[in-house]
PDB file of C-alpha atoms in Angstrom:
ATOM      1  CA  MET A   1      89.869  68.641 113.206  1.00 39.00           C
ATOM      2  CA  LYS A   2      91.478  70.835 110.585  1.00 37.00           C
ATOM      3  CA  LYS A   3      89.553  72.409 107.697  1.00 37.00           C
ATOM      4  CA  GLN A   4      86.305  73.033 109.505  1.00 32.00           C
ATOM      5  CA  TYR A   5      85.101  75.021 106.515  1.00 32.00           C
ATOM      6  CA  ILE A   6      84.061  71.889 104.646  1.00 30.00           C
ATOM      7  CA  LYS A   7      80.311  71.540 104.304  1.00 32.00           C
ATOM      8  CA  LYS A   8      78.881  68.474 105.964  1.00 32.00           C
ATOM      9  CA  ILE A   9      76.301  65.841 105.155  1.00 33.00           C
ATOM     10  CA  PRO A  10      74.133  64.243 107.830  1.00 33.00           C
ATOM     11  CA  PHE A  11      75.092  60.626 108.023  1.00 31.00           C
ATOM     12  CA  LEU A  12      75.091  57.929 110.679  1.00 29.00           C
ATOM     13  CA  ALA A  13      77.046  54.672 110.337  1.00 29.00           C
ATOM     14  CA  LEU A  14      77.551  55.049 106.620  1.00 30.00           C
ATOM     15  CA  ALA A  15      80.244  53.525 104.500  1.00 32.00           C
ATOM     16  CA  GLY A  16      79.240  52.856 101.063  1.00 34.00           C
ATOM     17  CA  PHE A  17      78.039  51.356  97.848  1.00 33.00           C
ATOM     18  CA  ILE A  18      75.308  52.247  95.344  1.00 33.00           C
ATOM     19  CA  CYS A  19      73.433  50.824  92.411  1.00 32.00           C
ATOM     20  CA  ALA A  20      70.130  51.323  90.687  1.00 31.00           C
ATOM     21  CA  VAL A  21      66.492  50.448  91.263  1.00 26.00           C
ATOM     22  CA  SER A  22      63.531  52.750  91.203  1.00 27.00           C
ATOM     23  CA  PHE A  23      61.500  54.249  93.941  1.00 28.00           C
ATOM     24  CA  GLY A  24      61.702  57.830  95.104  1.00 29.00           C
ATOM     25  CA  ALA A  25      61.915  59.905  98.197  1.00 28.00           C
ATOM     26  CA  PRO A  26      64.599  62.462  98.556  1.00 26.00           C
ATOM     27  CA  GLN A  27      66.568  62.421 101.731  1.00 26.00           C
ATOM     28  CA  VAL A  28      67.717  64.630 104.490  1.00 25.00           C
ATOM     29  CA  SER A  29      70.540  67.110 104.461  1.00 26.00           C
ATOM     30  CA  LEU A  30      73.549  66.271 102.289  1.00 28.00           C
ATOM     31  CA  ALA A  31      76.273  68.826 101.745  1.00 31.00           C
ATOM     32  CA  ASN A  32      76.624  70.673  98.453  1.00 33.00           C
ATOM     33  CA  GLU A  33      79.888  69.898  96.822  1.00 35.00           C
ATOM     34  CA  ALA A  34      81.589  72.869  95.218  1.00 40.00           C
ATOM     35  CA  PRO A  35      82.900  72.677  91.648  1.00 41.00           C
ATOM     36  CA  SER A  36      85.818  70.317  91.217  1.00 46.00           C
ATOM     37  CA  ALA A  37      88.905  70.515  89.057  1.00 50.00           C
ATOM     38  CA  GLN A  38      89.645  67.829  86.531  1.00 54.00           C
ATOM     39  CA  LYS A  39      92.790  67.044  84.581  1.00 50.00           C
ATOM     40  CA  ARG A  40      93.240  64.659  81.663  1.00 49.00           C
ATOM     41  CA  VAL A  41      96.715  63.351  81.004  1.00 47.00           C
ATOM     42  CA  THR A  42      97.022  62.992  77.288  1.00 40.00           C
ATOM     43  CA  GLN A  43     100.353  61.188  77.154  1.00 40.00           C
ATOM     44  CA  GLN A  44     100.446  57.487  77.748  1.00 38.00           C
ATOM     45  CA  SER A  45     102.557  56.618  80.725  1.00 40.00           C
ATOM     46  CA  GLN A  46     105.795  54.909  79.813  1.00 38.00           C
ATOM     47  CA  LYS A  47     105.087  52.441  82.544  1.00 47.00           C
ATOM     48  CA  THR A  48     101.581  51.302  83.452  1.00 52.00           C
ATOM     49  CA  ILE A  49     100.643  50.915  87.085  1.00 54.00           C
ATOM     50  CA  GLY A  50     101.476  47.505  88.426  1.00 64.00           C
ATOM     51  CA  LYS A  51      99.710  45.850  91.310  1.00 78.00           C
ATOM     52  CA  ILE A  52      97.711  48.338  93.355  1.00 86.00           C
ATOM     53  CA  GLU A  53      97.475  47.970  97.093  1.00 89.00           C
ATOM     54  CA  ILE A  54      95.475  50.093  99.453  1.00 92.00           C
ATOM     55  CA  GLY A  55      97.823  52.044 101.718  1.00 91.00           C
ATOM     56  CA  GLN A  56     100.725  52.199  99.289  1.00 91.00           C
ATOM     57  CA  LYS A  57     102.320  55.442  98.149  1.00 93.00           C
ATOM     58  CA  PHE A  58     101.110  56.419  94.704  1.00 93.00           C
ATOM     59  CA  ARG A  59     103.432  57.980  92.174  1.00 90.00           C
ATOM     60  CA  VAL A  60     102.774  58.763  88.517  1.00 91.00           C
ATOM     61  CA  PRO A  61     105.121  61.525  87.319  1.00 88.00           C
ATOM     62  CA  GLU A  62     102.752  63.127  84.771  1.00 89.00           C
ATOM     63  CA  LEU A  63     100.030  63.544  87.393  1.00 91.00           C
ATOM     64  CA  LYS A  64     102.277  65.690  89.568  1.00 88.00           C
ATOM     65  CA  LEU A  65     101.024  64.327  92.839  1.00 92.00           C
ATOM     66  CA  LYS A  66     102.315  65.303  96.251  1.00 93.00           C
ATOM     67  CA  GLU A  67     105.040  63.150  97.792  1.00 93.00           C
ATOM     68  CA  ASN A  68     102.712  61.926 100.576  1.00 94.00           C
ATOM     69  CA  THR A  69      99.947  60.729  98.279  1.00 96.00           C
ATOM     70  CA  TYR A  70      98.541  57.279  99.117  1.00 95.00           C
ATOM     71  CA  VAL A  71      96.058  54.841  97.605  1.00 96.00           C
ATOM     72  CA  LEU A  72      92.967  55.021  99.837  1.00 96.00           C
ATOM     73  CA  ASP A  73      90.785  52.635  97.859  1.00 96.00           C
ATOM     74  CA  TYR A  74      90.991  50.768  94.549  1.00 95.00           C
ATOM     75  CA  ILE A  75      88.508  48.987  92.281  1.00 95.00           C
ATOM     76  CA  LEU A  76      88.951  47.333  88.875  1.00 95.00           C
ATOM     77  CA  SER A  77      85.865  48.064  86.784  1.00 95.00           C
ATOM     78  CA  ASP A  78      84.771  49.231  83.315  1.00 95.00           C
ATOM     79  CA  ILE A  79      83.575  52.781  83.845  1.00 94.00           C
ATOM     80  CA  ASN A  80      83.810  54.155  80.288  1.00 93.00           C
ATOM     81  CA  GLY A  81      81.694  51.506  78.547  1.00 92.00           C
ATOM     82  CA  ASP A  82      84.363  49.964  76.289  1.00 93.00           C
ATOM     83  CA  VAL A  83      83.978  46.508  77.942  1.00 93.00           C
ATOM     84  CA  VAL A  84      87.606  46.657  79.226  1.00 94.00           C
ATOM     85  CA  LYS A  85      88.113  47.007  82.946  1.00 95.00           C
ATOM     86  CA  ASP A  86      89.776  50.263  84.083  1.00 95.00           C
ATOM     87  CA  LYS A  87      91.758  50.932  87.224  1.00 95.00           C
ATOM     88  CA  VAL A  88      89.799  53.244  89.491  1.00 96.00           C
ATOM     89  CA  MET A  89      91.761  54.688  92.370  1.00 97.00           C
ATOM     90  CA  LEU A  90      90.885  56.982  95.206  1.00 97.00           C
ATOM     91  CA  VAL A  91      94.030  58.773  96.422  1.00 97.00           C
ATOM     92  CA  GLY A  92      94.770  61.445  98.998  1.00 96.00           C
ATOM     93  CA  THR A  93      97.556  62.911 101.043  1.00 96.00           C
ATOM     94  CA  LYS A  94      98.294  61.662 104.596  1.00 95.00           C
ATOM     95  CA  GLU A  95     100.510  62.865 107.368  1.00 93.00           C
ATOM     96  CA  LYS A  96     102.364  60.727 109.884  1.00 88.00           C
ATOM     97  CA  ILE A  97     101.739  61.165 113.576  1.00 89.00           C
ATOM     98  CA  ASN A  98     103.995  59.337 115.991  1.00 88.00           C
ATOM     99  CA  GLY A  99     105.263  57.205 113.113  1.00 84.00           C
ATOM    100  CA  LYS A 100     101.765  56.136 111.995  1.00 87.00           C
ATOM    101  CA  LEU A 101      99.649  57.462 109.121  1.00 87.00           C
ATOM    102  CA  TYR A 102      96.891  59.779 110.254  1.00 89.00           C
ATOM    103  CA  THR A 103      93.371  58.391 109.845  1.00 89.00           C
ATOM    104  CA  TYR A 104      92.224  61.404 107.895  1.00 92.00           C
ATOM    105  CA  ALA A 105      93.268  61.993 104.281  1.00 94.00           C
ATOM    106  CA  SER A 106      93.327  65.330 102.482  1.00 94.00           C
ATOM    107  CA  ASP A 107      93.317  66.443  98.845  1.00 95.00           C
ATOM    108  CA  LEU A 108      91.072  63.586  97.779  1.00 96.00           C
ATOM    109  CA  SER A 109      91.273  62.777  94.069  1.00 96.00           C
ATOM    110  CA  ILE A 110      89.890  60.062  91.792  1.00 97.00           C
ATOM    111  CA  ILE A 111      92.295  58.653  89.189  1.00 96.00           C
ATOM    112  CA  VAL A 112      91.174  56.357  86.369  1.00 96.00           C
ATOM    113  CA  GLN A 113      93.650  54.504  84.199  1.00 94.00           C
ATOM    114  CA  ASP A 114      91.942  53.460  80.973  1.00 93.00           C
ATOM    115  CA  GLY A 115      92.178  49.701  80.574  1.00 93.00           C
ATOM    116  CA  LYS A 116      92.674  50.021  76.805  1.00 92.00           C
ATOM    117  CA  THR A 117      94.958  53.018  76.335  1.00 93.00           C
ATOM    118  CA  ASN A 118      96.622  53.176  79.801  1.00 92.00           C
ATOM    119  CA  LYS A 119      95.970  56.907  79.787  1.00 93.00           C
ATOM    120  CA  TYR A 120      94.971  58.651  82.975  1.00 94.00           C
ATOM    121  CA  VAL A 121      92.106  60.903  83.968  1.00 94.00           C
ATOM    122  CA  LYS A 122      92.406  62.693  87.310  1.00 95.00           C
ATOM    123  CA  TYR A 123      89.515  64.382  89.084  1.00 95.00           C
ATOM    124  CA  ASN A 124      90.276  66.599  92.094  1.00 95.00           C
ATOM    125  CA  TRP A 125      87.408  66.663  94.576  1.00 94.00           C
ATOM    126  CA  MET A 126      87.135  70.253  95.751  1.00 89.00           C
ATOM    127  CA  SER A 127      84.831  71.853  98.324  1.00 78.00           C
ATOM    128  CA  LYS A 128      84.075  75.512  98.830  1.00 67.00           C
ATOM    129  CA  GLY A 129      85.061  76.932 102.169  1.00 64.00           C
ATOM    130  CA  THR A 130      83.195  79.588 104.111  1.00 54.00           C
ATOM    131  CA  ASP A 131      85.668  82.117 102.721  1.00 62.00           C
ATOM    132  CA  GLY A 132      84.542  81.310  99.199  1.00 59.00           C
ATOM    133  CA  ASN A 133      87.798  79.578  98.230  1.00 75.00           C
ATOM    134  CA  LEU A 134      88.102  75.998  96.968  1.00 82.00           C
ATOM    135  CA  TYR A 135      89.936  73.431  99.100  1.00 86.00           C
ATOM    136  CA  GLY A 136      90.782  69.773  98.561  1.00 91.00           C
ATOM    137  CA  GLU A 137      88.149  67.497 100.178  1.00 91.00           C
ATOM    138  CA  ILE A 138      89.123  65.594 103.285  1.00 91.00           C
ATOM    139  CA  GLY A 139      87.707  62.353 104.795  1.00 90.00           C
ATOM    140  CA  ARG A 140      88.149  59.810 107.499  1.00 90.00           C
ATOM    141  CA  GLU A 141      88.850  56.462 105.760  1.00 90.00           C
ATOM    142  CA  PRO A 142      87.030  57.472 102.553  1.00 92.00           C
ATOM    143  CA  ASN A 143      86.068  54.782 100.082  1.00 92.00           C
ATOM    144  CA  LEU A 144      84.931  53.980  96.533  1.00 94.00           C
ATOM    145  CA  ILE A 145      81.701  52.420  95.349  1.00 91.00           C
ATOM    146  CA  ILE A 146      81.039  51.302  91.804  1.00 93.00           C
ATOM    147  CA  GLY A 147      77.509  51.061  90.352  1.00 88.00           C
ATOM    148  CA  ASP A 148      75.236  52.293  87.588  1.00 86.00           C
ATOM    149  CA  TYR A 149      73.845  55.326  89.405  1.00 78.00           C
ATOM    150  CA  THR A 150      72.786  57.237  86.293  1.00 77.00           C
ATOM    151  CA  GLY A 151      70.984  54.334  84.642  1.00 77.00           C
ATOM    152  CA  ASN A 152      72.976  54.435  81.395  1.00 82.00           C
ATOM    153  CA  LYS A 153      74.144  50.818  81.713  1.00 87.00           C
ATOM    154  CA  VAL A 154      77.702  51.972  82.468  1.00 90.00           C
ATOM    155  CA  ASN A 155      79.249  51.925  85.968  1.00 93.00           C
ATOM    156  CA  ASP A 156      79.659  55.240  87.795  1.00 93.00           C
ATOM    157  CA  ILE A 157      82.032  56.093  90.623  1.00 95.00           C
ATOM    158  CA  ILE A 158      80.653  56.952  94.005  1.00 90.00           C
ATOM    159  CA  VAL A 159      82.935  58.292  96.702  1.00 92.00           C
ATOM    160  CA  THR A 160      82.035  58.611 100.397  1.00 87.00           C
ATOM    161  CA  ALA A 161      84.090  60.754 102.738  1.00 88.00           C
ATOM    162  CA  PRO A 162      83.059  60.403 106.400  1.00 84.00           C
ATOM    163  CA  GLN A 163      83.951  63.533 108.359  1.00 77.00           C
ATOM    164  CA  GLY A 164      84.030  61.948 111.772  1.00 65.00           C
ATOM    165  CA  GLY A 165      83.070  63.667 114.965  1.00 53.00           C
ATOM    166  CA  ASN A 166      79.881  63.380 117.001  1.00 43.00           C
ATOM    167  CA  GLY A 167      77.721  64.653 114.111  1.00 42.00           C
ATOM    168  CA  GLY A 168      78.380  61.559 111.992  1.00 49.00           C
ATOM    169  CA  HIS A 169      78.554  63.574 108.751  1.00 63.00           C
ATOM    170  CA  VAL A 170      79.674  62.264 105.382  1.00 72.00           C
ATOM    171  CA  ASN A 171      80.299  63.971 102.084  1.00 78.00           C
ATOM    172  CA  HIS A 172      79.549  62.330  98.755  1.00 81.00           C
ATOM    173  CA  LEU A 173      80.787  62.582  95.190  1.00 87.00           C
ATOM    174  CA  ILE A 174      79.341  60.752  92.181  1.00 88.00           C
ATOM    175  CA  LEU A 175      81.262  60.739  88.902  1.00 93.00           C
ATOM    176  CA  THR A 176      80.107  59.456  85.550  1.00 93.00           C
ATOM    177  CA  TRP A 177      82.123  59.070  82.349  1.00 93.00           C
ATOM    178  CA  GLU A 178      81.039  61.569  79.717  1.00 89.00           C
ATOM    179  CA  GLY A 179      82.958  62.847  76.722  1.00 85.00           C
ATOM    180  CA  ASN A 180      86.205  61.192  77.817  1.00 87.00           C
ATOM    181  CA  LYS A 181      85.956  63.042  81.140  1.00 91.00           C
ATOM    182  CA  LEU A 182      84.607  62.429  84.570  1.00 93.00           C
ATOM    183  CA  LYS A 183      81.482  64.495  85.311  1.00 90.00           C
ATOM    184  CA  ASP A 184      80.112  65.318  88.749  1.00 88.00           C
ATOM    185  CA  VAL A 185      76.566  63.967  88.816  1.00 81.00           C
ATOM    186  CA  LEU A 186      75.628  65.966  91.911  1.00 71.00           C
ATOM    187  CA  ALA A 187      76.800  69.280  90.507  1.00 64.00           C
ATOM    188  CA  ASP A 188      73.193  70.388  90.174  1.00 59.00           C
ATOM    189  CA  ASN A 189      72.964  70.520  93.994  1.00 58.00           C
ATOM    190  CA  GLN A 190      70.944  67.385  94.382  1.00 68.00           C
ATOM    191  CA  GLU A 191      71.888  65.503  97.528  1.00 77.00           C
ATOM    192  CA  LEU A 192      72.627  61.861  97.982  1.00 82.00           C
ATOM    193  CA  TYR A 193      72.079  59.798 101.127  1.00 88.00           C
ATOM    194  CA  THR A 194      73.591  56.346 101.273  1.00 87.00           C
ATOM    195  CA  ASN A 195      73.254  53.654 103.892  1.00 89.00           C
ATOM    196  CA  PRO A 196      75.511  50.762 102.934  1.00 86.00           C
ATOM    197  CA  GLN A 197      74.525  48.840 106.101  1.00 89.00           C
ATOM    198  CA  ALA A 198      70.875  48.860 105.104  1.00 92.00           C
ATOM    199  CA  ASN A 199      71.791  48.671 101.377  1.00 91.00           C
ATOM    200  CA  PHE A 200      69.865  51.655 100.009  1.00 92.00           C
ATOM    201  CA  SER A 201      70.364  55.216  98.910  1.00 89.00           C
ATOM    202  CA  LEU A 202      68.165  58.267  98.285  1.00 89.00           C
ATOM    203  CA  ASN A 203      68.768  61.023  95.772  1.00 84.00           C
ATOM    204  CA  LEU A 204      67.170  64.173  97.110  1.00 85.00           C
ATOM    205  CA  PRO A 205      65.920  67.266  95.272  1.00 79.00           C
ATOM    206  CA  ALA A 206      67.808  70.544  95.715  1.00 74.00           C
ATOM    207  CA  SER A 207      64.846  72.076  97.576  1.00 78.00           C
ATOM    208  CA  TRP A 208      65.658  69.834 100.568  1.00 85.00           C
ATOM    209  CA  ASN A 209      69.102  71.391 101.030  1.00 79.00           C
ATOM    210  CA  GLY A 210      69.408  72.825 104.529  1.00 81.00           C
ATOM    211  CA  HIS A 211      65.867  71.859 105.555  1.00 86.00           C
ATOM    212  CA  TYR A 212      66.278  68.345 106.867  1.00 89.00           C
ATOM    213  CA  LYS A 213      68.340  66.012 109.075  1.00 90.00           C
ATOM    214  CA  VAL A 214      68.693  62.242 109.229  1.00 92.00           C
ATOM    215  CA  ASN A 215      68.362  60.003 112.282  1.00 92.00           C
ATOM    216  CA  GLN A 216      69.663  56.532 111.600  1.00 92.00           C
ATOM    217  CA  TYR A 217      69.218  53.474 113.811  1.00 95.00           C
ATOM    218  CA  ALA A 218      70.302  49.821 113.546  1.00 94.00           C
ATOM    219  CA  GLY A 219      69.926  46.648 115.561  1.00 94.00           C
ATOM    220  CA  ALA A 220      68.459  47.046 119.033  1.00 95.00           C
ATOM    221  CA  ASN A 221      68.021  50.785 118.537  1.00 95.00           C
ATOM    222  CA  ALA A 222      65.961  50.184 115.389  1.00 94.00           C
ATOM    223  CA  ASN A 223      63.894  47.522 117.160  1.00 93.00           C
ATOM    224  CA  GLU A 224      62.923  50.062 119.828  1.00 94.00           C
ATOM    225  CA  ILE A 225      61.379  52.311 117.204  1.00 93.00           C
ATOM    226  CA  LYS A 226      59.875  49.634 114.957  1.00 93.00           C
ATOM    227  CA  PRO A 227      59.655  46.194 116.516  1.00 92.00           C
ATOM    228  CA  THR A 228      61.686  43.567 114.558  1.00 94.00           C
ATOM    229  CA  ALA A 229      63.152  46.226 112.238  1.00 95.00           C
ATOM    230  CA  LYS A 230      66.841  45.739 111.381  1.00 96.00           C
ATOM    231  CA  HIS A 231      67.281  49.372 110.303  1.00 96.00           C
ATOM    232  CA  VAL A 232      65.213  52.539 110.704  1.00 96.00           C
ATOM    233  CA  VAL A 233      66.072  55.836 109.002  1.00 95.00           C
ATOM    234  CA  GLU A 234      64.076  58.972 109.766  1.00 95.00           C
ATOM    235  CA  PHE A 235      64.190  62.004 107.514  1.00 93.00           C
ATOM    236  CA  ASP A 236      63.035  64.978 109.526  1.00 92.00           C
ATOM    237  CA  TYR A 237      62.082  68.477 108.354  1.00 91.00           C
ATOM    238  CA  THR A 238      63.866  71.029 110.536  1.00 88.00           C
ATOM    239  CA  THR A 239      62.679  74.567 111.125  1.00 83.00           C
ATOM    240  CA  LYS A 240      65.035  77.441 110.376  1.00 75.00           C
ATOM    241  CA  ASP A 241      65.772  78.121 114.027  1.00 74.00           C
ATOM    242  CA  GLY A 242      66.506  74.417 114.535  1.00 71.00           C
ATOM    243  CA  LYS A 243      64.106  74.237 117.486  1.00 75.00           C
ATOM    244  CA  ASP A 244      61.555  71.996 115.840  1.00 82.00           C
ATOM    245  CA  ALA A 245      61.761  68.837 113.758  1.00 88.00           C
ATOM    246  CA  GLU A 246      58.973  66.795 112.199  1.00 92.00           C
ATOM    247  CA  MET A 247      59.185  63.561 110.249  1.00 92.00           C
ATOM    248  CA  LEU A 248      58.983  63.857 106.468  1.00 92.00           C
ATOM    249  CA  LEU A 249      59.444  60.154 105.928  1.00 93.00           C
ATOM    250  CA  MET A 250      60.775  57.014 107.501  1.00 95.00           C
ATOM    251  CA  ILE A 251      62.303  53.923 105.841  1.00 96.00           C
ATOM    252  CA  SER A 252      62.359  50.705 107.876  1.00 96.00           C
ATOM    253  CA  VAL A 253      64.109  47.536 106.845  1.00 97.00           C
ATOM    254  CA  TYR A 254      62.853  44.108 107.978  1.00 96.00           C
ATOM    255  CA  SER A 255      63.716  40.551 107.188  1.00 96.00           C
ATOM    256  CA  LYS A 256      61.046  39.020 104.974  1.00 95.00           C
ATOM    257  CA  ASN A 257      59.870  36.647 107.720  1.00 94.00           C
ATOM    258  CA  ASP A 258      59.687  39.416 110.361  1.00 94.00           C
ATOM    259  CA  TRP A 259      57.786  41.695 108.020  1.00 93.00           C
ATOM    260  CA  SER A 260      55.292  38.959 107.194  1.00 91.00           C
ATOM    261  CA  ARG A 261      54.504  38.562 110.888  1.00 88.00           C
ATOM    262  CA  PHE A 262      54.650  42.273 111.781  1.00 83.00           C
ATOM    263  CA  SER A 263      52.439  43.453 108.929  1.00 84.00           C
ATOM    264  CA  ARG A 264      49.653  41.110 110.016  1.00 83.00           C
ATOM    265  CA  GLU A 265      49.399  42.531 113.500  1.00 81.00           C
ATOM    266  CA  GLU A 266      46.382  44.622 114.450  1.00 80.00           C
ATOM    267  CA  GLY A 267      46.567  48.385 114.355  1.00 75.00           C
ATOM    268  CA  PRO A 268      47.201  51.109 111.762  1.00 78.00           C
ATOM    269  CA  PRO A 269      49.444  50.080 108.833  1.00 79.00           C
ATOM    270  CA  VAL A 270      53.137  50.548 109.428  1.00 83.00           C
ATOM    271  CA  GLY A 271      53.689  51.748 105.868  1.00 90.00           C
ATOM    272  CA  SER A 272      53.954  50.573 102.288  1.00 92.00           C
ATOM    273  CA  VAL A 273      56.564  48.240 100.815  1.00 94.00           C
ATOM    274  CA  ILE A 274      58.808  50.028  98.299  1.00 93.00           C
ATOM    275  CA  ALA A 275      61.307  47.257  97.634  1.00 93.00           C
ATOM    276  CA  GLU A 276      62.312  43.671  98.411  1.00 93.00           C
ATOM    277  CA  ALA A 277      65.772  42.275  97.867  1.00 91.00           C
ATOM    278  CA  ASN A 278      68.070  39.644  99.364  1.00 90.00           C
ATOM    279  CA  GLY A 279      65.479  38.509 101.885  1.00 94.00           C
ATOM    280  CA  MET A 280      64.897  42.074 103.147  1.00 95.00           C
ATOM    281  CA  VAL A 281      61.774  44.262 102.867  1.00 96.00           C
ATOM    282  CA  TYR A 282      61.974  48.059 102.694  1.00 96.00           C
ATOM    283  CA  VAL A 283      58.963  49.891 104.051  1.00 96.00           C
ATOM    284  CA  LEU A 284      58.091  53.590 103.604  1.00 95.00           C
ATOM    285  CA  THR A 285      56.188  55.434 106.379  1.00 94.00           C
ATOM    286  CA  THR A 286      54.951  59.009 105.786  1.00 91.00           C
ATOM    287  CA  PRO A 287      53.149  61.471 108.069  1.00 90.00           C
ATOM    288  CA  GLN A 288      49.360  61.301 108.084  1.00 87.00           C
ATOM    289  CA  SER A 289      49.071  65.069 107.811  1.00 90.00           C
ATOM    290  CA  ASN A 290      51.074  68.302 107.811  1.00 91.00           C
ATOM    291  CA  PRO A 291      52.224  68.897 111.415  1.00 91.00           C
ATOM    292  CA  PHE A 292      52.185  72.685 110.817  1.00 90.00           C
ATOM    293  CA  ASP A 293      49.441  75.149 109.952  1.00 91.00           C
ATOM    294  CA  SER A 294      49.092  74.601 106.206  1.00 85.00           C
ATOM    295  CA  GLN A 295      48.935  78.374 105.648  1.00 89.00           C
ATOM    296  CA  SER A 296      52.020  79.158 107.656  1.00 89.00           C
ATOM    297  CA  LYS A 297      55.492  79.539 106.187  1.00 87.00           C
ATOM    298  CA  GLU A 298      56.627  76.308 107.799  1.00 89.00           C
ATOM    299  CA  GLY A 299      53.521  74.445 106.679  1.00 89.00           C
ATOM    300  CA  LYS A 300      53.905  75.618 103.054  1.00 89.00           C
ATOM    301  CA  LEU A 301      57.571  74.633 103.001  1.00 89.00           C
ATOM    302  CA  PHE A 302      56.777  71.227 104.558  1.00 90.00           C
ATOM    303  CA  ASP A 303      54.190  70.578 101.831  1.00 88.00           C
ATOM    304  CA  GLN A 304      56.674  71.671  99.140  1.00 85.00           C
ATOM    305  CA  LEU A 305      59.432  69.416 100.336  1.00 87.00           C
ATOM    306  CA  TYR A 306      57.107  66.481 100.553  1.00 84.00           C
ATOM    307  CA  GLY A 307      55.729  67.175  97.114  1.00 83.00           C
ATOM    308  CA  ASP A 308      59.199  67.551  95.581  1.00 80.00           C
ATOM    309  CA  LEU A 309      60.116  64.065  96.684  1.00 84.00           C
ATOM    310  CA  ASN A 310      59.498  61.173  94.269  1.00 82.00           C
ATOM    311  CA  ILE A 311      60.178  57.900  96.045  1.00 87.00           C
ATOM    312  CA  LYS A 312      60.062  55.831  92.868  1.00 82.00           C
ATOM    313  CA  LYS A 313      62.884  57.857  91.277  1.00 79.00           C
ATOM    314  CA  SER A 314      65.018  58.596  94.305  1.00 85.00           C
ATOM    315  CA  PHE A 315      65.142  55.252  96.113  1.00 90.00           C
ATOM    316  CA  GLU A 316      67.979  52.978  94.994  1.00 87.00           C
ATOM    317  CA  LEU A 317      69.010  49.576  96.238  1.00 89.00           C
ATOM    318  CA  ILE A 318      72.746  49.131  96.710  1.00 81.00           C
ATOM    319  CA  LYS A 319      73.962  45.988  95.004  1.00 66.00           C
TER     320      LYS A 319
END
């Protein structure tokens, strides 16, 4: 795969959507996104965009896009709070291989056409390579999610960019409208984990960066770990040498009926309920004690990471 310099975010079977609730528990390793470039087109286009279709070539002269720029995803939603729906488009460049468009897209950008003024705002999603230079983000079938992530009663733009490969990594971008511009919410190095299949996300503190990994299970695989669970997501602390991993927290998702039966079974409690929605119950399980010597470097860091996590603030249901 080209552009191996892009930082990666642990992710398994993700594909996205996010909205707000409250519970907290920062997640496992998401990639830091490097600063992005943004451009505001001040002149109103002579011709507003007509019908948008995913997969079509996208051309707006004043945006100076490459010839092979395509619409990768599209949502109509008010994202600037003026009660008029805006056109939100995720675009990127694609190459043809054997006459067919390549699955991966490069130079990912988010374009918003204001529903009132028809003016455009373009945000180029950039990542810093290992050489220190900025490069356009890439992704395998990336997509848009709209939801009030910041809690300001106005929709934000969430972009997921799966990287493919055996690692199952995904990069994330969250943009909010601020001062007539799109602002990167994750610019402070916080990390975001999303699991659209299980319908939840976790916003993790910067201290977790590089110290955790995610193991995600669904269906029969989840049932093997937690009987009757539909989804199980483990957030593991990983030692610097990568030779040891210990659970920081686990989130299991059950149907309401299954949880009612399972929680009544004899034995130690499975965990505590942190949310219920759409007939599903979300259960948090944490370690009973620090698996490392509390005075060791690993033990102190484990305690710090656990203490930095606030489940009530970081847990979000995807709506």
